[in-house]
């Protein structure tokens, strides 16, 4: 009997799930990706855009129309509501029903939630914003550059630190380091807190080495674009160029479907990615319905959440695709997600520091960060190979 798998969201996680599943089930089983955007790009490419390693938005984007693998259908629609019990979605082009459903809707950006952010900050998490940063840097002659994390949790815990390292390196390469201050403000208590104190200390030391000011426990409350001032409650900080990571929020329709926990995101079983009815007992609900990537809340043994990053979305997508395929092919369920993850933290000058570890370890994640190397940077650059794997030019 033919089945239909609905994949909600065609980002990093959704497209990985679609491709992996396509390789595991015969062509009479439909795989349908519902995605509102007509273009795909990887967030990681924004860092390349920001410092001119990529020239334009067009260079990092691909048309969803050019998804190259036969047997992956793209429905270009906005999803309005989800019914996990019936495995049905209401979209701008009508109702869709599946035998399996994978929620891969990511996290939304909420720049409007901080007064002044949209007017004053160049949004690093938006490709056009990254181009604007590139333009600003080209004309920058001196002053104070601030990298601001405007709310937590946010995608890719390393990205704001990478932005600070890359900007600092850029000012050295362009001979204006003496005229520039680089500072990072964030509500976090330490960098990449989920990875533990050793990683946080290592990143703080990298910032000290490069004379990048770092200011933790700073939640911005408003920004005055006219006077170029950041407000953190009562205290104020001036800036000349503001590189911003906007607050994130979960897709609104999921709360209406009763799919979220107190974090606003979707609680899932840490190993199977099935949606939980009770995060304490790990009791699952809605057979055949899974959630992966940034839209999920995976609670770790230290009570923090698994970071929102593409590598986790990708690893989870592979586990979910294998579970759906096993069900379709009437085979035993294969492996589960084991909590291992990794990242490459770009530190400028063509180097990155490789961090990896077990996020499901007790009593909390066991993650180590290696010394920066050019080899790790080359490995990070290979993320963009996904564009050629998934899309025709
Ligand atoms: C600057 C930057 C650097 C990064 N660097 C890294 C890195 O080095 N390593 C790493 O692992 N991660 C990195 N990330 C994070 C990574 O991009 C995300 O964690 C990853 O994309 C999450 O995948 P996802 O599939 O869960 O969500 P997404 O990739 O965000 O996909 C969600 C999709 O759902 C669609 N969608 C949402 N709502 C609807 C709706 N109502 N109807 C239809 N479609 C909808 C969206 O349009 C989107 O395409 C970086 C991110 C940024 C911004």
Tab-separated table of C-alpha atoms and ligand atoms in Angstrom:
chain	number	residue	atom	x	y	z
A	1	UNK	CA	0.000	0.000	0.000
A	2	UNK	CA	1.322	3.430	-0.910
A	3	UNK	CA	1.861	5.948	1.931
A	4	UNK	CA	2.308	9.716	2.150
A	5	UNK	CA	4.814	11.375	4.450
A	6	UNK	CA	4.190	15.065	5.053
A	7	UNK	CA	7.297	17.027	5.971
A	8	UNK	CA	6.312	20.407	7.357
A	9	UNK	CA	9.103	22.880	6.631
A	10	UNK	CA	11.768	22.579	3.944
A	11	UNK	CA	14.764	23.911	5.875
A	12	UNK	CA	17.935	22.092	6.929
A	13	UNK	CA	16.047	19.404	8.912
A	14	UNK	CA	13.073	18.962	6.591
A	15	UNK	CA	15.154	18.573	3.435
A	16	UNK	CA	17.515	16.123	5.160
A	17	UNK	CA	14.508	14.042	6.240
A	18	UNK	CA	13.061	14.105	2.724
A	19	UNK	CA	16.308	13.050	1.045
A	20	UNK	CA	17.105	10.368	3.580
A	21	UNK	CA	13.617	8.874	3.425
A	22	UNK	CA	13.614	8.958	-0.383
A	23	UNK	CA	16.662	6.702	-0.305
A	24	UNK	CA	14.967	4.212	2.014
A	25	UNK	CA	11.491	3.627	0.562
A	26	UNK	CA	10.278	2.695	-2.923
A	27	UNK	CA	9.030	5.363	-5.309
A	28	UNK	CA	5.328	4.534	-4.844
A	29	UNK	CA	5.519	6.111	-1.360
A	30	UNK	CA	4.962	9.869	-1.580
A	31	UNK	CA	7.192	12.379	0.199
A	32	UNK	CA	5.689	15.863	0.333
A	33	UNK	CA	7.584	18.877	1.681
A	34	UNK	CA	5.343	21.828	2.595
A	35	UNK	CA	7.443	25.007	2.576
A	36	UNK	CA	6.320	28.628	2.281
A	37	UNK	CA	9.657	29.983	1.060
A	38	UNK	CA	10.602	29.776	-2.611
A	39	UNK	CA	14.331	29.974	-1.821
A	40	UNK	CA	16.570	27.865	0.389
A	41	UNK	CA	19.800	28.964	2.046
A	42	UNK	CA	21.870	27.849	5.012
A	43	UNK	CA	22.165	30.282	7.925
A	44	UNK	CA	25.860	29.493	8.089
A	45	UNK	CA	26.304	31.218	4.698
A	46	UNK	CA	25.318	34.535	6.302
A	47	UNK	CA	28.687	34.637	8.066
A	48	UNK	CA	30.408	34.249	4.687
A	49	UNK	CA	28.235	37.033	3.259
A	50	UNK	CA	28.973	39.301	6.202
A	51	UNK	CA	32.716	39.390	5.559
A	52	UNK	CA	32.579	39.219	1.770
A	53	UNK	CA	33.538	35.526	1.342
A	54	UNK	CA	30.288	35.374	-0.664
A	55	UNK	CA	29.269	38.321	-2.836
A	56	UNK	CA	25.498	38.266	-2.924
A	57	UNK	CA	22.323	36.667	-1.598
A	58	UNK	CA	21.843	34.995	-4.991
A	59	UNK	CA	25.137	33.161	-4.537
A	60	UNK	CA	24.012	31.422	-1.334
A	61	UNK	CA	20.366	30.774	-2.269
A	62	UNK	CA	18.807	27.978	-4.306
A	63	UNK	CA	15.318	27.778	-5.852
A	64	UNK	CA	13.035	25.247	-4.183
A	65	UNK	CA	11.759	24.638	-7.720
A	66	UNK	CA	15.165	23.163	-8.542
A	67	UNK	CA	15.100	20.464	-5.866
A	68	UNK	CA	16.848	17.841	-7.878
A	69	UNK	CA	15.843	14.513	-6.400
A	70	UNK	CA	12.901	12.906	-8.219
A	71	UNK	CA	10.138	11.806	-5.887
A	72	UNK	CA	10.325	14.718	-3.447
A	73	UNK	CA	7.276	16.909	-4.011
A	74	UNK	CA	7.364	20.529	-2.882
A	75	UNK	CA	4.080	22.200	-1.966
A	76	UNK	CA	4.696	25.946	-1.969
A	77	UNK	CA	2.265	26.950	0.781
A	78	UNK	CA	1.889	28.607	4.137
A	79	UNK	CA	0.834	26.129	6.838
A	80	UNK	CA	-1.976	27.637	8.903
A	81	UNK	CA	-2.744	24.803	11.324
A	82	UNK	CA	-1.698	21.285	12.227
A	83	UNK	CA	-3.845	18.428	13.538
A	84	UNK	CA	-1.444	15.745	14.759
A	85	UNK	CA	-4.260	13.327	15.673
A	86	UNK	CA	-5.562	13.194	12.090
A	87	UNK	CA	-2.104	13.921	10.613
A	88	UNK	CA	-3.669	16.782	8.674
A	89	UNK	CA	-2.516	20.318	7.883
A	90	UNK	CA	-4.494	23.287	6.626
A	91	UNK	CA	-2.418	25.284	4.158
A	92	UNK	CA	-2.870	28.279	1.879
A	93	UNK	CA	-3.485	25.783	-0.928
A	94	UNK	CA	-5.846	23.488	0.937
A	95	UNK	CA	-5.855	20.530	3.288
A	96	UNK	CA	-3.201	17.802	3.196
A	97	UNK	CA	-3.308	14.475	5.022
A	98	UNK	CA	-0.460	12.029	5.548
A	99	UNK	CA	0.261	8.637	7.030
A	100	UNK	CA	3.359	10.092	8.660
A	101	UNK	CA	4.140	13.664	9.602
A	102	UNK	CA	7.454	15.354	10.435
A	103	UNK	CA	7.316	18.831	11.990
A	104	UNK	CA	10.444	20.702	10.896
A	105	UNK	CA	9.165	24.267	11.125
A	106	UNK	CA	12.202	25.795	12.838
A	107	UNK	CA	12.099	28.875	15.056
A	108	UNK	CA	10.856	32.270	13.857
A	109	UNK	CA	12.731	35.535	14.158
A	110	UNK	CA	11.081	38.258	16.226
A	111	UNK	CA	13.078	41.469	15.594
A	112	UNK	CA	9.899	43.478	16.272
A	113	UNK	CA	9.868	42.342	19.912
A	114	UNK	CA	12.684	44.745	20.907
A	115	UNK	CA	11.793	48.406	20.272
A	116	UNK	CA	14.274	49.923	17.822
A	117	UNK	CA	15.912	46.641	16.746
A	118	UNK	CA	14.554	46.692	13.195
A	119	UNK	CA	15.621	50.321	12.623
A	120	UNK	CA	19.008	50.210	14.322
A	121	UNK	CA	20.451	46.708	13.916
A	122	UNK	CA	21.755	44.864	10.889
A	123	UNK	CA	20.192	41.437	11.244
A	124	UNK	CA	22.867	38.748	10.985
A	125	UNK	CA	20.165	36.055	10.821
A	126	UNK	CA	18.741	37.414	7.584
A	127	UNK	CA	20.712	37.088	4.343
A	128	UNK	CA	19.892	40.681	3.298
A	129	UNK	CA	20.999	41.840	6.759
A	130	UNK	CA	24.311	40.035	6.308
A	131	UNK	CA	24.851	41.854	2.991
A	132	UNK	CA	24.093	45.157	4.734
A	133	UNK	CA	26.780	44.338	7.324
A	134	UNK	CA	29.252	43.703	4.477
A	135	UNK	CA	28.385	47.115	2.969
A	136	UNK	CA	28.729	48.863	6.321
A	137	UNK	CA	32.094	47.245	7.042
A	138	UNK	CA	33.447	48.361	3.655
A	139	UNK	CA	32.768	51.999	4.539
A	140	UNK	CA	33.684	51.766	8.233
A	141	UNK	CA	36.576	53.999	9.256
A	142	UNK	CA	36.486	53.572	13.024
A	143	UNK	CA	34.266	53.485	16.107
A	144	UNK	CA	32.437	50.941	18.201
A	145	UNK	CA	31.083	47.759	16.630
A	146	UNK	CA	28.640	45.858	18.835
A	147	UNK	CA	27.456	42.287	18.287
A	148	UNK	CA	24.181	42.025	20.178
A	149	UNK	CA	22.276	38.880	21.157
A	150	UNK	CA	18.803	40.291	21.765
A	151	UNK	CA	17.205	37.209	23.340
A	152	UNK	CA	17.744	33.539	24.175
A	153	UNK	CA	17.357	30.770	23.095
A	154	UNK	CA	18.580	31.493	19.583
A	155	UNK	CA	19.764	29.375	16.646
A	156	UNK	CA	23.380	28.301	16.524
A	157	UNK	CA	24.825	29.285	19.919
A	158	UNK	CA	28.227	29.868	18.299
A	159	UNK	CA	27.105	32.294	15.571
A	160	UNK	CA	27.263	35.627	17.490
A	161	UNK	CA	30.744	34.766	18.785
A	162	UNK	CA	31.810	33.819	15.269
A	163	UNK	CA	30.477	37.172	14.042
A	164	UNK	CA	32.585	39.005	16.640
A	165	UNK	CA	35.727	37.010	15.723
A	166	UNK	CA	35.198	37.551	12.002
A	167	UNK	CA	34.591	41.283	12.365
A	168	UNK	CA	37.657	41.676	14.552
A	169	UNK	CA	39.790	39.818	11.994
A	170	UNK	CA	38.274	41.947	9.223
A	171	UNK	CA	39.352	45.182	10.937
A	172	UNK	CA	42.916	43.850	11.224
A	173	UNK	CA	42.987	42.751	7.570
A	174	UNK	CA	41.792	46.214	6.528
A	175	UNK	CA	44.237	48.130	8.703
A	176	UNK	CA	41.678	49.833	10.969
A	177	UNK	CA	41.964	47.678	14.117
A	178	UNK	CA	43.470	50.588	16.127
A	179	UNK	CA	40.431	52.743	15.387
A	180	UNK	CA	37.832	50.079	16.258
A	181	UNK	CA	36.375	48.636	19.444
A	182	UNK	CA	34.542	45.313	19.139
A	183	UNK	CA	32.134	44.326	21.922
A	184	UNK	CA	29.614	41.526	22.380
A	185	UNK	CA	26.536	41.856	24.620
A	186	UNK	CA	24.360	38.839	25.453
A	187	UNK	CA	21.826	37.695	28.051
A	188	UNK	CA	23.760	34.401	28.361
A	189	UNK	CA	25.779	33.786	31.530
A	190	UNK	CA	28.709	32.335	29.559
A	191	UNK	CA	29.256	31.619	25.848
A	192	UNK	CA	27.440	28.490	24.647
A	193	UNK	CA	26.378	27.677	28.222
A	194	UNK	CA	24.829	24.338	27.251
A	195	UNK	CA	28.254	23.035	26.255
A	196	UNK	CA	29.536	23.564	29.799
A	197	UNK	CA	32.004	25.903	31.545
A	198	UNK	CA	35.175	24.635	29.825
A	199	UNK	CA	33.859	25.583	26.377
A	200	UNK	CA	32.601	28.931	27.721
A	201	UNK	CA	35.994	29.704	29.260
A	202	UNK	CA	37.809	28.731	26.063
A	203	UNK	CA	35.655	31.080	23.982
A	204	UNK	CA	36.060	33.897	26.513
A	205	UNK	CA	39.836	33.385	26.335
A	206	UNK	CA	39.729	33.573	22.511
A	207	UNK	CA	37.853	36.890	22.864
A	208	UNK	CA	40.384	38.192	25.408
A	209	UNK	CA	43.259	37.279	23.056
A	210	UNK	CA	41.634	39.399	20.364
A	211	UNK	CA	40.648	42.281	22.695
A	212	UNK	CA	36.942	41.697	22.059
A	213	UNK	CA	34.929	43.030	24.996
A	214	UNK	CA	32.348	40.541	26.280
A	215	UNK	CA	29.397	41.429	28.464
A	216	UNK	CA	27.239	38.575	29.766
A	217	UNK	CA	23.894	38.794	31.574
A	218	UNK	CA	22.892	41.767	29.400
A	219	UNK	CA	19.297	41.621	28.141
A	220	UNK	CA	18.631	44.555	25.819
A	221	UNK	CA	15.306	46.269	26.515
A	222	UNK	CA	15.278	48.918	23.774
A	223	UNK	CA	17.473	50.526	21.149
A	224	UNK	CA	17.466	54.169	20.128
A	225	UNK	CA	18.388	54.316	16.433
A	226	UNK	CA	18.737	58.119	16.408
A	227	UNK	CA	21.354	58.386	19.147
A	228	UNK	CA	22.701	54.854	18.477
A	229	UNK	CA	22.209	53.734	22.033
A	230	UNK	CA	21.455	50.317	23.488
A	231	UNK	CA	19.460	50.187	26.694
A	232	UNK	CA	19.864	47.309	29.145
A	233	UNK	CA	17.245	48.355	31.688
A	234	UNK	CA	18.782	51.451	33.316
A	235	UNK	CA	22.239	51.238	31.761
A	236	UNK	CA	23.095	52.544	28.311
A	237	UNK	CA	25.786	51.637	25.783
A	238	UNK	CA	26.625	53.617	22.620
A	239	UNK	CA	27.470	51.987	19.282
A	240	UNK	CA	28.432	53.014	15.765
A	241	UNK	CA	27.662	49.760	13.959
A	242	UNK	CA	25.202	47.245	15.399
A	243	UNK	CA	25.215	43.586	14.309
A	244	UNK	CA	22.123	41.972	15.814
A	245	UNK	CA	20.835	38.481	16.537
A	246	UNK	CA	17.087	39.043	16.963
A	247	UNK	CA	14.992	37.240	19.576
A	248	UNK	CA	13.447	33.989	18.346
A	249	UNK	CA	9.937	32.653	18.916
A	250	UNK	CA	8.261	29.322	18.172
A	251	UNK	CA	5.820	29.071	15.243
A	252	UNK	CA	2.507	30.307	16.703
A	253	UNK	CA	0.232	27.668	15.246
A	254	UNK	CA	1.829	24.888	17.300
A	255	UNK	CA	0.516	26.220	20.614
A	256	UNK	CA	-3.005	26.235	19.136
A	257	UNK	CA	-2.521	22.547	18.284
A	258	UNK	CA	-1.574	21.818	21.909
A	259	UNK	CA	1.863	20.669	20.831
A	260	UNK	CA	4.080	22.905	22.968
A	261	UNK	CA	5.463	22.922	26.506
A	262	UNK	CA	6.315	25.872	28.759
A	263	UNK	CA	9.261	26.758	26.493
A	264	UNK	CA	6.812	27.313	23.604
A	265	UNK	CA	8.545	24.620	21.567
A	266	UNK	CA	7.526	20.980	20.945
A	267	UNK	CA	8.686	18.476	23.583
A	268	UNK	CA	9.988	15.299	21.942
A	269	UNK	CA	11.451	12.018	23.074
A	270	UNK	CA	15.225	12.618	23.066
A	271	UNK	CA	15.993	9.396	21.217
A	272	UNK	CA	13.022	8.810	18.880
A	273	UNK	CA	11.845	12.411	18.298
A	274	UNK	CA	8.231	11.360	18.841
A	275	UNK	CA	6.095	14.087	20.413
A	276	UNK	CA	5.691	13.728	24.184
A	277	UNK	CA	2.500	14.040	26.154
A	278	UNK	CA	4.498	14.057	29.401
A	279	UNK	CA	8.127	15.214	29.418
A	280	UNK	CA	8.642	13.656	32.880
A	281	UNK	CA	7.578	10.112	31.997
A	282	UNK	CA	8.620	10.393	28.323
A	283	UNK	CA	5.161	9.141	27.373
A	284	UNK	CA	4.641	9.710	23.652
A	285	UNK	CA	1.491	10.560	21.727
A	286	UNK	CA	0.397	10.701	18.072
A	287	UNK	CA	1.909	7.584	16.430
A	288	UNK	CA	3.672	8.419	13.183
A	289	UNK	CA	4.155	12.092	14.073
A	290	UNK	CA	7.634	13.423	14.810
A	291	UNK	CA	9.304	16.791	15.355
A	292	UNK	CA	12.939	17.630	14.585
A	293	UNK	CA	15.354	20.536	14.709
A	294	UNK	CA	14.825	24.034	16.025
A	295	UNK	CA	11.086	23.605	16.613
A	296	UNK	CA	11.715	21.003	19.325
A	297	UNK	CA	12.371	21.222	23.051
A	298	UNK	CA	14.710	18.359	23.949
A	299	UNK	CA	15.310	18.584	27.683
A	300	UNK	CA	18.804	17.523	28.773
A	301	UNK	CA	19.777	15.962	32.100
A	302	UNK	CA	20.996	19.370	33.366
A	303	UNK	CA	17.513	20.804	32.563
A	304	UNK	CA	18.817	22.894	29.653
A	305	UNK	CA	17.553	22.424	26.106
A	306	UNK	CA	19.466	20.800	23.266
A	307	UNK	CA	20.853	23.713	21.212
A	308	UNK	CA	19.073	24.870	18.093
A	309	UNK	CA	21.524	24.010	15.324
A	310	UNK	CA	21.480	22.484	11.880
A	311	UNK	CA	23.669	19.533	12.817
A	312	UNK	CA	21.107	18.399	15.396
A	313	UNK	CA	18.256	18.901	12.917
A	314	UNK	CA	20.212	16.813	10.403
A	315	UNK	CA	21.048	13.952	12.789
A	316	UNK	CA	17.475	13.862	14.104
A	317	UNK	CA	16.088	13.898	10.560
A	318	UNK	CA	18.125	10.816	9.695
A	319	UNK	CA	16.784	8.932	12.740
A	320	UNK	CA	13.186	9.900	11.968
A	321	UNK	CA	13.486	9.019	8.268
A	322	UNK	CA	14.893	5.605	9.200
A	323	UNK	CA	12.048	4.998	11.688
A	324	UNK	CA	9.376	5.922	9.114
A	325	UNK	CA	11.055	3.754	6.469
A	326	UNK	CA	11.239	0.803	8.873
A	327	UNK	CA	7.523	1.162	9.551
A	328	UNK	CA	6.700	1.388	5.842
A	329	UNK	CA	8.958	-1.538	4.944
A	330	UNK	CA	7.727	-3.566	7.937
A	331	UNK	CA	11.231	-3.917	9.296
A	332	UNK	CA	12.528	-3.575	12.865
A	333	UNK	CA	13.125	-0.017	13.942
A	334	UNK	CA	16.809	0.921	13.504
A	335	UNK	CA	18.918	3.097	15.811
A	336	UNK	CA	17.874	6.042	17.914
A	337	UNK	CA	19.438	9.504	18.273
A	338	UNK	CA	22.246	9.202	20.822
A	339	UNK	CA	22.716	12.874	21.692
A	340	UNK	CA	26.106	13.320	20.042
A	341	UNK	CA	26.660	16.576	18.217
A	342	UNK	CA	29.396	18.869	16.988
A	343	UNK	CA	30.124	22.334	15.634
A	344	UNK	CA	32.895	24.391	14.121
A	345	UNK	CA	33.374	27.794	15.735
A	346	UNK	CA	34.971	30.192	13.246
A	347	UNK	CA	37.543	32.384	14.967
A	348	UNK	CA	38.754	34.394	11.953
A	349	UNK	CA	42.031	34.256	9.995
A	350	UNK	CA	40.814	31.133	8.160
A	351	UNK	CA	40.560	28.970	11.304
A	352	UNK	CA	37.782	27.289	13.240
A	353	UNK	CA	37.681	25.398	16.546
A	354	UNK	CA	36.001	21.978	16.385
A	355	UNK	CA	33.714	21.240	19.335
A	356	UNK	CA	31.985	17.912	19.867
A	357	UNK	CA	30.483	15.756	22.558
A	358	UNK	CA	27.639	13.853	24.126
A	359	UNK	CA	24.750	16.154	24.971
A	360	UNK	CA	22.818	13.339	26.697
A	361	UNK	CA	25.602	12.633	29.214
A	362	UNK	CA	24.866	12.670	32.958
A	363	UNK	CA	24.815	15.039	34.821
A	364	UNK	CA	25.099	17.308	31.771
A	365	UNK	CA	26.633	17.544	28.282
A	366	UNK	CA	30.278	16.466	27.953
A	367	UNK	CA	31.662	18.679	25.204
A	368	UNK	CA	35.254	19.531	24.309
A	369	UNK	CA	36.586	22.311	22.092
A	370	UNK	CA	39.816	21.792	20.173
A	371	UNK	CA	42.384	24.449	19.309
A	372	UNK	CA	41.467	26.346	16.125
A	373	UNK	CA	42.800	24.925	12.854
A	374	UNK	CA	42.557	25.567	9.124
A	375	UNK	CA	41.454	21.951	8.693
A	376	UNK	CA	38.348	22.557	10.854
A	377	UNK	CA	37.559	25.664	8.816
A	378	UNK	CA	37.733	23.606	5.612
A	379	UNK	CA	35.329	21.065	7.149
A	380	UNK	CA	32.943	23.882	8.065
A	381	UNK	CA	33.068	25.267	4.526
A	382	UNK	CA	31.777	21.882	3.325
A	383	UNK	CA	28.346	22.570	4.856
A	384	UNK	CA	27.549	24.524	1.713
A	385	UNK	CA	28.036	21.328	-0.346
A	386	UNK	CA	24.455	20.517	0.708
A	387	UNK	CA	23.332	23.097	-1.862
A	388	UNK	CA	24.812	21.055	-4.714
A	389	UNK	CA	23.595	17.783	-3.217
A	390	UNK	CA	19.992	18.943	-3.008
A	391	UNK	CA	19.574	21.453	-5.867
A	392	UNK	CA	20.317	21.814	-9.553
A	393	UNK	CA	22.351	24.949	-10.288
B	1	LIG	C1	24.131	32.991	11.010
B	1	LIG	C2	23.805	31.556	11.276
B	1	LIG	C3	24.839	30.626	11.341
B	1	LIG	C4	24.570	29.287	11.598
B	1	LIG	N1	25.600	28.393	11.658
B	1	LIG	C5	25.336	27.089	11.910
B	1	LIG	C6	26.402	26.146	11.962
B	1	LIG	O1	27.567	26.470	11.733
B	1	LIG	N2	26.086	24.865	12.279
B	1	LIG	C7	24.809	24.475	12.537
B	1	LIG	O2	24.601	23.294	12.833
B	1	LIG	N3	23.775	25.349	12.504
B	1	LIG	C8	24.022	26.636	12.191
B	1	LIG	N4	22.977	27.537	12.151
B	1	LIG	C9	21.635	27.118	12.609
B	1	LIG	C10	20.847	26.389	11.543
B	1	LIG	O3	20.688	27.180	10.391
B	1	LIG	C11	19.467	26.029	12.094
B	1	LIG	O4	19.591	25.484	13.366
B	1	LIG	C12	18.808	25.025	11.158
B	1	LIG	O5	18.468	25.659	9.946
B	1	LIG	C13	17.569	24.393	11.801
B	1	LIG	O6	16.940	23.559	10.873
B	1	LIG	P1	15.351	23.347	10.948
B	1	LIG	O7	15.026	22.461	9.803
B	1	LIG	O8	14.953	22.947	12.309
B	1	LIG	O9	14.733	24.793	10.728
B	1	LIG	P2	14.901	25.756	9.466
B	1	LIG	O10	16.121	25.435	8.683
B	1	LIG	O11	14.754	27.135	9.992
B	1	LIG	O12	13.649	25.392	8.562
B	1	LIG	C14	12.332	25.659	8.936
B	1	LIG	C15	11.533	25.875	7.666
B	1	LIG	O13	10.128	25.870	7.965
B	1	LIG	C16	9.502	26.840	7.154
B	1	LIG	N5	8.249	27.260	7.792
B	1	LIG	C17	8.101	27.748	9.046
B	1	LIG	N6	6.808	28.026	9.293
B	1	LIG	C18	6.127	27.701	8.161
B	1	LIG	C19	4.748	27.754	7.803
B	1	LIG	N7	3.822	28.217	8.640
B	1	LIG	N8	4.391	27.323	6.572
B	1	LIG	C20	5.325	26.841	5.692
B	1	LIG	N9	6.640	26.779	5.983
B	1	LIG	C21	7.037	27.196	7.208
B	1	LIG	C22	10.523	27.980	7.084
B	1	LIG	O14	10.292	28.801	5.955
B	1	LIG	C23	11.843	27.216	7.015
B	1	LIG	O15	12.284	27.023	5.696
B	1	LIG	C24	23.227	28.870	11.825
B	1	LIG	C25	22.171	29.799	11.725
B	1	LIG	C26	22.469	31.124	11.446
B	1	LIG	C27	21.322	32.097	11.328
